[in-house]
mmCIF file of C-alpha atoms in Angstrom:
data_model
loop_
_atom_site.group_PDB
_atom_site.id
_atom_site.type_symbol
_atom_site.label_atom_id
_atom_site.label_comp_id
_atom_site.label_asym_id
_atom_site.label_seq_id
_atom_site.Cartn_x
_atom_site.Cartn_y
_atom_site.Cartn_z
ATOM 1 C CA UNK A 258 -117.914 -147.948 125.624
ATOM 2 C CA UNK A 259 -116.982 -144.429 126.694
ATOM 3 C CA UNK A 260 -119.303 -141.431 126.367
ATOM 4 C CA UNK A 261 -116.864 -139.949 123.820
ATOM 5 C CA UNK A 262 -117.138 -142.972 121.530
ATOM 6 C CA UNK A 263 -120.951 -142.885 121.728
ATOM 7 C CA UNK A 264 -120.937 -139.200 120.663
ATOM 8 C CA UNK A 265 -118.621 -139.946 117.754
ATOM 9 C CA UNK A 266 -120.852 -142.830 116.676
ATOM 10 C CA UNK A 267 -123.945 -140.661 116.751
ATOM 11 C CA UNK A 268 -122.178 -137.949 114.761
ATOM 12 C CA UNK A 269 -121.084 -140.506 112.168
ATOM 13 C CA UNK A 270 -124.639 -141.844 111.851
ATOM 14 C CA UNK A 271 -125.999 -138.314 111.464
ATOM 15 C CA UNK A 272 -123.519 -137.455 108.716
ATOM 16 C CA UNK A 273 -124.213 -140.778 106.962
ATOM 17 C CA UNK A 274 -127.958 -140.149 107.066
ATOM 18 C CA UNK A 275 -127.520 -136.674 105.584
ATOM 19 C CA UNK A 276 -125.313 -138.092 102.805
ATOM 20 C CA UNK A 277 -127.879 -140.824 102.045
ATOM 21 C CA UNK A 278 -130.681 -138.272 101.866
ATOM 22 C CA UNK A 279 -128.604 -136.104 99.518
ATOM 23 C CA UNK A 280 -127.855 -139.083 97.294
ATOM 24 C CA UNK A 281 -131.527 -140.091 97.191
ATOM 25 C CA UNK A 282 -132.589 -136.565 96.286
ATOM 26 C CA UNK A 283 -129.873 -136.379 93.609
ATOM 27 C CA UNK A 284 -131.000 -139.692 92.121
ATOM 28 C CA UNK A 285 -134.643 -138.638 92.223
ATOM 29 C CA UNK A 286 -133.932 -135.336 90.467
ATOM 30 C CA UNK A 287 -131.599 -137.083 88.015
ATOM 31 C CA UNK A 288 -134.167 -139.714 87.049
ATOM 32 C CA UNK A 289 -136.870 -137.068 86.678
ATOM 33 C CA UNK A 290 -134.602 -135.010 84.414
ATOM 34 C CA UNK A 291 -133.700 -138.128 82.406
ATOM 35 C CA UNK A 292 -137.296 -139.148 81.759
ATOM 36 C CA UNK A 293 -138.311 -135.575 80.901
ATOM 37 C CA UNK A 294 -135.392 -135.370 78.467
ATOM 38 C CA UNK A 295 -136.337 -138.679 76.825
ATOM 39 C CA UNK A 296 -139.969 -137.566 76.530
ATOM 40 C CA UNK A 297 -138.883 -134.258 75.018
ATOM 41 C CA UNK A 298 -136.661 -136.017 72.508
ATOM 42 C CA UNK A 299 -139.540 -138.285 71.492
ATOM 43 C CA UNK A 300 -141.701 -135.247 70.839
ATOM 44 C CA UNK A 301 -138.928 -133.652 68.736
ATOM 45 C CA UNK A 302 -138.369 -136.877 66.787
ATOM 46 C CA UNK A 303 -142.097 -137.209 66.023
ATOM 47 C CA UNK A 304 -142.257 -133.571 64.929
ATOM 48 C CA UNK A 305 -139.198 -134.079 62.702
ATOM 49 C CA UNK A 306 -140.771 -137.175 61.122
ATOM 50 C CA UNK A 307 -143.979 -135.272 60.380
ATOM 51 C CA UNK A 308 -142.014 -132.370 58.894
ATOM 52 C CA UNK A 309 -139.978 -134.772 56.739
ATOM 53 C CA UNK A 310 -143.140 -136.499 55.474
ATOM 54 C CA UNK A 311 -144.724 -133.131 54.675
ATOM 55 C CA UNK A 312 -141.585 -131.995 52.846
ATOM 56 C CA UNK A 313 -141.565 -135.204 50.755
ATOM 57 C CA UNK A 314 -145.229 -134.702 49.822
ATOM 58 C CA UNK A 315 -144.554 -131.125 48.802
ATOM 59 C CA UNK A 316 -141.422 -132.031 46.861
ATOM 60 C CA UNK A 317 -143.563 -134.307 44.674
ATOM 61 C CA UNK A 318 -145.565 -131.226 43.771
ATOM 62 C CA UNK A 319 -142.439 -129.204 43.009
ATOM 63 C CA UNK A 320 -142.756 -127.116 46.160
ATOM 64 C CA UNK A 321 -140.451 -126.256 49.028
ATOM 65 C CA UNK A 322 -141.300 -125.410 52.617
ATOM 66 C CA UNK A 323 -140.812 -121.788 53.683
ATOM 67 C CA UNK A 324 -138.111 -121.594 56.395
ATOM 68 C CA UNK A 325 -139.533 -120.478 59.764
ATOM 69 C CA UNK A 326 -137.518 -117.259 59.711
ATOM 70 C CA UNK A 327 -139.162 -116.200 56.459
ATOM 71 C CA UNK A 328 -142.659 -116.804 57.821
ATOM 72 C CA UNK A 329 -141.942 -114.506 60.785
ATOM 73 C CA UNK A 330 -140.577 -111.587 58.831
ATOM 74 C CA UNK A 331 -143.023 -108.735 58.440
ATOM 75 C CA UNK A 332 -143.355 -106.974 55.081
ATOM 76 C CA UNK A 333 -142.220 -103.429 54.654
ATOM 77 C CA UNK A 334 -144.846 -100.938 55.951
ATOM 78 C CA UNK A 335 -144.824 -99.197 52.585
ATOM 79 C CA UNK A 336 -145.267 -102.366 50.550
ATOM 80 C CA UNK A 337 -148.645 -102.905 48.944
ATOM 81 C CA UNK A 338 -150.222 -106.410 48.721
ATOM 82 C CA UNK A 339 -149.556 -106.429 44.991
ATOM 83 C CA UNK A 340 -145.827 -105.711 45.446
ATOM 84 C CA UNK A 341 -145.564 -108.350 48.191
ATOM 85 C CA UNK A 342 -147.125 -110.967 45.915
ATOM 86 C CA UNK A 343 -144.767 -109.989 43.118
ATOM 87 C CA UNK A 344 -141.791 -110.864 45.325
ATOM 88 C CA UNK A 345 -142.946 -114.489 45.638
ATOM 89 C CA UNK A 346 -142.172 -117.225 43.120
ATOM 90 C CA UNK A 347 -144.713 -116.551 40.383
ATOM 91 C CA UNK A 348 -146.634 -119.357 38.733
ATOM 92 C CA UNK A 349 -146.178 -119.799 34.975
ATOM 93 C CA UNK A 350 -149.574 -118.245 34.223
ATOM 94 C CA UNK A 351 -148.699 -114.838 35.715
ATOM 95 C CA UNK A 352 -145.134 -114.574 34.460
ATOM 96 C CA UNK A 353 -144.802 -111.609 32.055
ATOM 97 C CA UNK A 354 -144.318 -112.918 28.487
ATOM 98 C CA UNK A 355 -140.995 -111.109 28.120
ATOM 99 C CA UNK A 356 -139.611 -112.940 31.169
ATOM 100 C CA UNK A 357 -140.674 -116.435 30.162
ATOM 101 C CA UNK A 358 -138.084 -119.098 29.517
ATOM 102 C CA UNK A 359 -138.264 -122.763 28.549
ATOM 103 C CA UNK A 360 -138.374 -123.777 32.197
ATOM 104 C CA UNK A 361 -140.315 -122.585 35.257
ATOM 105 C CA UNK A 362 -138.997 -120.167 37.870
ATOM 106 C CA UNK A 363 -137.624 -121.511 41.156
ATOM 107 C CA UNK A 364 -140.011 -123.725 43.098
ATOM 108 C CA UNK A 365 -142.794 -121.892 44.871
ATOM 109 C CA UNK A 366 -142.525 -121.460 48.586
ATOM 110 C CA UNK A 367 -145.221 -122.877 50.782
ATOM 111 C CA UNK A 368 -146.485 -122.230 54.284
ATOM 112 C CA UNK A 369 -148.048 -124.997 56.310
ATOM 113 C CA UNK A 370 -151.353 -123.897 57.841
ATOM 114 C CA UNK A 371 -153.273 -125.521 60.701
ATOM 115 C CA UNK A 372 -155.858 -128.017 59.452
ATOM 116 C CA UNK A 373 -159.063 -127.704 61.469
ATOM 117 C CA UNK A 374 -160.750 -130.913 60.404
ATOM 118 C CA UNK A 375 -163.951 -130.138 62.291
ATOM 119 C CA UNK A 376 -164.407 -126.712 60.683
ATOM 120 C CA UNK A 377 -167.440 -126.336 58.418
ATOM 121 C CA UNK A 378 -165.403 -125.548 55.291
ATOM 122 C CA UNK A 379 -163.114 -128.564 55.678
ATOM 123 C CA UNK A 380 -166.068 -130.863 56.413
ATOM 124 C CA UNK A 381 -167.823 -129.492 53.292
ATOM 125 C CA UNK A 382 -164.658 -129.984 51.214
ATOM 126 C CA UNK A 383 -164.311 -133.624 52.293
ATOM 127 C CA UNK A 384 -168.015 -134.192 51.552
ATOM 128 C CA UNK A 385 -167.558 -132.654 48.085
ATOM 129 C CA UNK A 386 -164.566 -134.881 47.403
ATOM 130 C CA UNK A 387 -166.552 -137.932 48.514
ATOM 131 C CA UNK A 388 -169.383 -136.852 46.209
ATOM 132 C CA UNK A 389 -166.940 -136.585 43.310
ATOM 133 C CA UNK A 390 -165.729 -140.160 43.817
ATOM 134 C CA UNK A 391 -169.321 -141.415 43.839
ATOM 135 C CA UNK A 392 -170.431 -139.446 40.766
ATOM 136 C CA UNK A 393 -170.030 -141.481 37.572
ATOM 137 C CA UNK A 394 -171.225 -139.042 34.851
ATOM 138 C CA UNK A 395 -168.525 -136.474 34.083
ATOM 139 C CA UNK A 396 -171.084 -133.758 33.314
ATOM 140 C CA UNK A 397 -172.422 -134.085 36.853
ATOM 141 C CA UNK A 398 -168.915 -133.483 38.160
ATOM 142 C CA UNK A 399 -168.529 -130.061 36.534
ATOM 143 C CA UNK A 400 -169.970 -128.096 39.524
ATOM 144 C CA UNK A 401 -167.447 -129.856 41.797
ATOM 145 C CA UNK A 402 -164.295 -128.623 40.001
ATOM 146 C CA UNK A 403 -162.416 -125.345 40.114
ATOM 147 C CA UNK A 404 -162.913 -122.992 37.116
ATOM 148 C CA UNK A 405 -165.819 -125.068 35.730
ATOM 149 C CA UNK A 406 -166.407 -122.927 32.617
ATOM 150 C CA UNK A 407 -162.782 -123.352 31.512
ATOM 151 C CA UNK A 408 -162.378 -126.950 32.647
ATOM 152 C CA UNK A 409 -165.654 -128.357 31.226
ATOM 153 C CA UNK A 410 -164.301 -128.532 27.616
ATOM 154 C CA UNK A 411 -161.149 -130.202 28.931
ATOM 155 C CA UNK A 412 -163.266 -132.769 30.759
ATOM 156 C CA UNK A 413 -165.213 -133.465 27.560
ATOM 157 C CA UNK A 414 -161.961 -133.954 25.644
ATOM 158 C CA UNK A 415 -160.558 -136.232 28.328
ATOM 159 C CA UNK A 416 -163.598 -138.438 28.876
ATOM 160 C CA UNK A 417 -165.240 -138.429 25.425
ATOM 161 C CA UNK A 418 -162.307 -138.238 22.991
ATOM 162 C CA UNK A 419 -159.301 -139.542 24.928
ATOM 163 C CA UNK A 420 -161.443 -142.132 26.734
ATOM 164 C CA UNK A 421 -159.612 -141.204 29.903
ATOM 165 C CA UNK A 422 -160.494 -142.588 33.307
ATOM 166 C CA UNK A 423 -160.236 -141.202 36.789
ATOM 167 C CA UNK A 424 -157.630 -142.680 39.128
ATOM 168 C CA UNK A 425 -158.972 -144.980 41.831
ATOM 169 C CA UNK A 426 -158.120 -143.828 45.367
ATOM 170 C CA UNK A 427 -156.933 -146.323 47.949
ATOM 171 C CA UNK A 428 -156.627 -145.695 51.659
ATOM 172 C CA UNK A 429 -156.092 -142.114 52.814
ATOM 173 C CA UNK A 430 -152.411 -141.502 53.644
ATOM 174 C CA UNK A 431 -152.246 -137.830 54.564
ATOM 175 C CA UNK A 432 -154.181 -134.579 54.611
ATOM 176 C CA UNK A 433 -152.910 -131.045 55.119
ATOM 177 C CA UNK A 434 -153.560 -127.370 54.450
ATOM 178 C CA UNK A 435 -151.048 -125.073 52.747
ATOM 179 C CA UNK A 436 -150.679 -121.577 51.396
ATOM 180 C CA UNK A 437 -148.715 -121.422 48.153
ATOM 181 C CA UNK A 438 -147.962 -117.963 46.826
ATOM 182 C CA UNK A 439 -151.023 -116.670 48.647
ATOM 183 C CA UNK A 440 -153.264 -119.484 47.357
ATOM 184 C CA UNK A 441 -154.840 -121.716 50.003
ATOM 185 C CA UNK A 442 -154.828 -125.438 49.194
ATOM 186 C CA UNK A 443 -156.312 -128.478 50.884
ATOM 187 C CA UNK A 444 -154.126 -131.497 50.127
ATOM 188 C CA UNK A 445 -155.010 -135.188 50.344
ATOM 189 C CA UNK A 446 -152.934 -138.208 49.337
ATOM 190 C CA UNK A 447 -154.135 -141.775 48.857
ATOM 191 C CA UNK A 448 -152.568 -145.117 48.094
ATOM 192 C CA UNK A 449 -152.666 -145.657 44.331
ATOM 193 C CA UNK A 450 -151.521 -147.860 41.475
ATOM 194 C CA UNK A 451 -149.931 -144.826 39.819
ATOM 195 C CA UNK A 452 -146.178 -144.904 39.169
ATOM 196 C CA UNK A 453 -145.417 -142.945 42.353
ATOM 197 C CA UNK A 454 -147.698 -145.167 44.424
ATOM 198 C CA UNK A 455 -149.678 -142.083 45.466
ATOM 199 C CA UNK A 456 -152.753 -140.274 44.241
ATOM 200 C CA UNK A 457 -152.446 -136.601 45.177
ATOM 201 C CA UNK A 458 -155.538 -134.407 45.353
ATOM 202 C CA UNK A 459 -155.556 -130.613 45.611
ATOM 203 C CA UNK A 460 -158.587 -128.463 46.394
ATOM 204 C CA UNK A 461 -158.679 -124.667 46.009
ATOM 205 C CA UNK A 462 -161.290 -122.036 46.725
ATOM 206 C CA UNK A 463 -163.758 -121.254 43.964
ATOM 207 C CA UNK A 464 -165.483 -117.955 43.260
ATOM 208 C CA UNK A 465 -168.025 -118.595 46.010
ATOM 209 C CA UNK A 466 -165.293 -119.315 48.569
ATOM 210 C CA UNK A 467 -165.888 -123.086 48.704
ATOM 211 C CA UNK A 468 -163.047 -125.540 48.263
ATOM 212 C CA UNK A 469 -163.357 -127.180 44.834
ATOM 213 C CA UNK A 470 -161.364 -129.944 43.159
ATOM 214 C CA UNK A 471 -158.339 -129.148 40.999
ATOM 215 C CA UNK A 472 -159.411 -131.592 38.303
ATOM 216 C CA UNK A 473 -156.478 -131.146 35.903
ATOM 217 C CA UNK A 474 -153.845 -132.208 38.431
ATOM 218 C CA UNK A 475 -156.103 -135.007 39.699
ATOM 219 C CA UNK A 476 -156.366 -136.800 36.337
ATOM 220 C CA UNK A 477 -152.998 -135.602 34.975
ATOM 221 C CA UNK A 478 -154.726 -133.881 32.049
ATOM 222 C CA UNK A 479 -152.939 -133.386 28.743
ATOM 223 C CA UNK A 480 -154.199 -132.012 25.425
ATOM 224 C CA UNK A 481 -153.714 -135.464 23.914
ATOM 225 C CA UNK A 482 -153.373 -138.933 25.322
ATOM 226 C CA UNK A 483 -149.936 -140.519 25.021
ATOM 227 C CA UNK A 484 -151.370 -143.072 22.580
ATOM 228 C CA UNK A 485 -152.852 -140.357 20.325
ATOM 229 C CA UNK A 486 -149.646 -138.362 20.515
ATOM 230 C CA UNK A 487 -147.600 -141.320 19.283
ATOM 231 C CA UNK A 488 -150.079 -142.082 16.535
ATOM 232 C CA UNK A 489 -150.522 -138.533 15.214
ATOM 233 C CA UNK A 490 -146.923 -137.276 15.713
ATOM 234 C CA UNK A 491 -147.861 -133.558 15.882
ATOM 235 C CA UNK A 492 -145.170 -131.030 14.940
ATOM 236 C CA UNK A 493 -147.005 -128.350 16.944
ATOM 237 C CA UNK A 494 -146.263 -128.313 20.714
ATOM 238 C CA UNK A 495 -148.745 -130.288 22.789
ATOM 239 C CA UNK A 496 -149.296 -129.763 26.513
ATOM 240 C CA UNK A 497 -148.901 -132.878 28.676
ATOM 241 C CA UNK A 498 -148.663 -133.872 32.311
ATOM 242 C CA UNK A 499 -146.201 -136.683 32.869
ATOM 243 C CA UNK A 500 -143.945 -138.417 35.362
ATOM 244 C CA UNK A 501 -140.371 -137.568 34.382
ATOM 245 C CA UNK A 502 -136.876 -138.818 35.142
ATOM 246 C CA UNK A 503 -133.472 -138.740 33.480
ATOM 247 C CA UNK A 504 -132.835 -141.532 31.025
ATOM 248 C CA UNK A 505 -130.226 -142.889 28.649
ATOM 249 C CA UNK A 506 -131.902 -143.609 25.307
ATOM 250 C CA UNK A 507 -130.377 -142.034 22.217
ATOM 251 C CA UNK A 508 -131.769 -143.091 18.854
ATOM 252 C CA UNK A 509 -133.092 -141.703 15.539
ATOM 253 C CA UNK A 510 -132.797 -137.899 15.322
ATOM 254 C CA UNK A 511 -131.452 -137.788 18.868
ATOM 255 C CA UNK A 512 -128.637 -140.332 18.624
ATOM 256 C CA UNK A 513 -125.933 -137.838 19.676
ATOM 257 C CA UNK A 514 -125.735 -138.129 23.478
ATOM 258 C CA UNK A 515 -123.127 -135.370 23.632
ATOM 259 C CA UNK A 516 -125.547 -132.932 22.037
ATOM 260 C CA UNK A 517 -128.863 -134.003 23.567
ATOM 261 C CA UNK A 518 -130.200 -134.613 27.057
ATOM 262 C CA UNK A 519 -132.800 -137.368 27.366
ATOM 263 C CA UNK A 520 -135.708 -137.703 29.816
ATOM 264 C CA UNK A 521 -138.286 -140.459 29.977
ATOM 265 C CA UNK A 522 -141.910 -139.328 30.284
ATOM 266 C CA UNK A 523 -144.497 -141.747 31.657
ATOM 267 C CA UNK A 524 -148.242 -141.215 31.325
ATOM 268 C CA UNK A 525 -150.423 -140.525 34.350
ATOM 269 C CA UNK A 526 -151.619 -144.145 34.480
ATOM 270 C CA UNK A 527 -148.166 -145.606 33.851
ATOM 271 C CA UNK A 528 -149.279 -147.419 30.691
ATOM 272 C CA UNK A 529 -147.408 -145.376 28.049
ATOM 273 C CA UNK A 530 -144.066 -143.642 27.737
ATOM 274 C CA UNK A 531 -142.132 -141.399 25.359
ATOM 275 C CA UNK A 532 -138.578 -140.035 25.318
ATOM 276 C CA UNK A 533 -138.068 -136.269 25.178
ATOM 277 C CA UNK A 534 -134.886 -134.394 24.248
ATOM 278 C CA UNK A 535 -133.408 -130.920 24.434
ATOM 279 C CA UNK A 536 -129.997 -129.436 23.743
ATOM 280 C CA UNK A 537 -127.738 -130.501 26.610
ATOM 281 C CA UNK A 538 -125.911 -127.133 26.746
ATOM 282 C CA UNK A 539 -129.101 -125.038 26.528
ATOM 283 C CA UNK A 540 -130.658 -123.175 29.453
ATOM 284 C CA UNK A 541 -133.420 -125.789 29.565
ATOM 285 C CA UNK A 542 -130.885 -128.626 29.479
ATOM 286 C CA UNK A 543 -128.897 -127.190 32.380
ATOM 287 C CA UNK A 544 -132.071 -126.593 34.377
ATOM 288 C CA UNK A 545 -133.260 -130.167 33.747
ATOM 289 C CA UNK A 546 -129.987 -131.703 34.844
ATOM 290 C CA UNK A 547 -130.156 -129.708 38.066
ATOM 291 C CA UNK A 548 -133.840 -130.293 38.796
ATOM 292 C CA UNK A 549 -133.720 -134.017 38.017
ATOM 293 C CA UNK A 550 -130.333 -134.651 39.619
ATOM 294 C CA UNK A 551 -131.962 -136.475 42.547
ATOM 295 C CA UNK A 552 -134.301 -138.701 40.544
ATOM 296 C CA UNK A 553 -131.741 -141.437 39.943
ATOM 297 C CA UNK A 554 -132.669 -144.563 37.966
ATOM 298 C CA UNK A 555 -136.165 -144.995 39.393
ATOM 299 C CA UNK A 556 -137.444 -141.848 41.146
ATOM 300 C CA UNK A 557 -139.946 -139.667 39.317
ATOM 301 C CA UNK A 558 -141.189 -136.076 39.317
ATOM 302 C CA UNK A 559 -144.471 -134.730 38.009
ATOM 303 C CA UNK A 560 -144.012 -132.163 35.230
ATOM 304 C CA UNK A 561 -146.344 -130.112 33.049
ATOM 305 C CA UNK A 562 -144.616 -129.830 29.664
ATOM 306 C CA UNK A 563 -144.959 -129.103 25.953
ATOM 307 C CA UNK A 564 -143.543 -131.554 23.426
ATOM 308 C CA UNK A 565 -143.561 -131.908 19.646
ATOM 309 C CA UNK A 566 -142.291 -134.319 17.003
ATOM 310 C CA UNK A 567 -139.463 -133.428 14.628
ATOM 311 C CA UNK A 568 -140.488 -132.986 10.992
ATOM 312 C CA UNK A 569 -140.314 -136.342 9.198
ATOM 313 C CA UNK A 570 -139.787 -138.046 12.526
ATOM 314 C CA UNK A 571 -138.106 -141.444 12.345
ATOM 315 C CA UNK A 572 -139.986 -142.830 15.369
ATOM 316 C CA UNK A 573 -143.256 -142.481 17.244
ATOM 317 C CA UNK A 574 -141.691 -142.191 20.680
ATOM 318 C CA UNK A 575 -138.847 -139.638 20.441
ATOM 319 C CA UNK A 576 -139.956 -136.003 20.764
ATOM 320 C CA UNK A 577 -138.636 -132.497 21.243
ATOM 321 C CA UNK A 578 -138.996 -131.155 24.762
ATOM 322 C CA UNK A 579 -140.101 -127.632 23.874
ATOM 323 C CA UNK A 580 -140.950 -126.300 27.303
ATOM 324 C CA UNK A 581 -141.333 -127.272 30.950
ATOM 325 C CA UNK A 582 -144.352 -125.237 32.016
ATOM 326 C CA UNK A 583 -144.215 -126.298 35.658
ATOM 327 C CA UNK A 584 -142.258 -128.767 37.767
ATOM 328 C CA UNK A 585 -145.552 -130.037 39.194
ATOM 329 C CA UNK A 586 -149.082 -130.880 38.013
ATOM 330 C CA UNK A 587 -150.841 -128.171 40.034
ATOM 331 C CA UNK A 588 -151.422 -124.902 38.171
ATOM 332 C CA UNK A 589 -151.896 -121.923 40.464
ATOM 333 C CA UNK A 590 -154.358 -119.131 39.533
#
C-alpha cells in the first residue's frame, strides 16, 4: 500500500466520522424536539378538554365564556363602575321595566377565576355546603342560604305546602369559580338522578361576605308544584323552574301547529311534565326556536318561566308560555 493510499484512507475515515457525528447530533436534536412537541400537544389537548367541559357546564346554566380578548381589554378611563356594569348582559331583575320582553337578554358572559381550594373562604364554603346536606330541618337551613329573609317564606312553601324534597347529591364531578356580570360564584356539580344526570350547586356571597347557598336554583323552586299546577289550572301566571326542550304535541286549544310553538317542560325531579305554547311568529317564539335549536329530541335546558292556563282550559297539561324569565335557574342579584 502506498503512502498516498494511506493518506486517502485516513481522510475518508475522518470525513465519515464527521458525517456520523453530524447525523447523531441531528437525530438527538430531532428526537428531543419530537418528544417536546408531543408533550406540548398533550398539555394543549388536556387544556382544551378542560375548557370544553367548563363550557358545557356553563351552557347548562345559560352562560357563555368570555373570549380571552374581552377579558384583557381595559375599560375606558372615564367610565364609572356603574356604566361598566350597565354594558354587561343584565339579569332579568335589573332590566328596566320599559325594556323587558317575554324572553331574557342574551346570555350573560362569564369569566373563569382561579379556584384556590385551600383558601379559608373556599374551605368555609365547602364546610357550609356539607352542613347543609347534613341538616334535616329546613328552618335550620335558613342561615345557610343567600337572602335568608326573602327565601325563608319560599322554603316554607316548598317544604310545608308543596311537600318538596331536596335533591340527593352523588359523587362530586366538578368544582369551579366564576364571575358572572360582576357576581362571584362558586360552582359544584354532582352525579344525580335528575333528568340532566347532574345536580348543579351555586354559592354566592352574602351580606357578611361569606359564600352562601343559592337555594332556589338548588331545588328548582317554583311558586307551585307541577302537580298542584295541573290540579288548580291557574289563569294567573305562575313562576316555575323546569327542564325544557322543543316538542311536537298539539292538542286542545293549541292544536294548530302552524300557529303555535310547543315546548315540553319537565319538573325538577323528572316526575311531572306539562306542554307550553306561544305564538310561533311572535318575538318569544322566534327566540325559543333559536335558543332551543340545539336541544334536539332528548337534550334539555334549565329555564325559569311563567305559565298560565287558558280560560276554560280543555286539559290539565297544556298551558300558555307567558314569559321566559331566564334561560337558567340561577337568578343573579
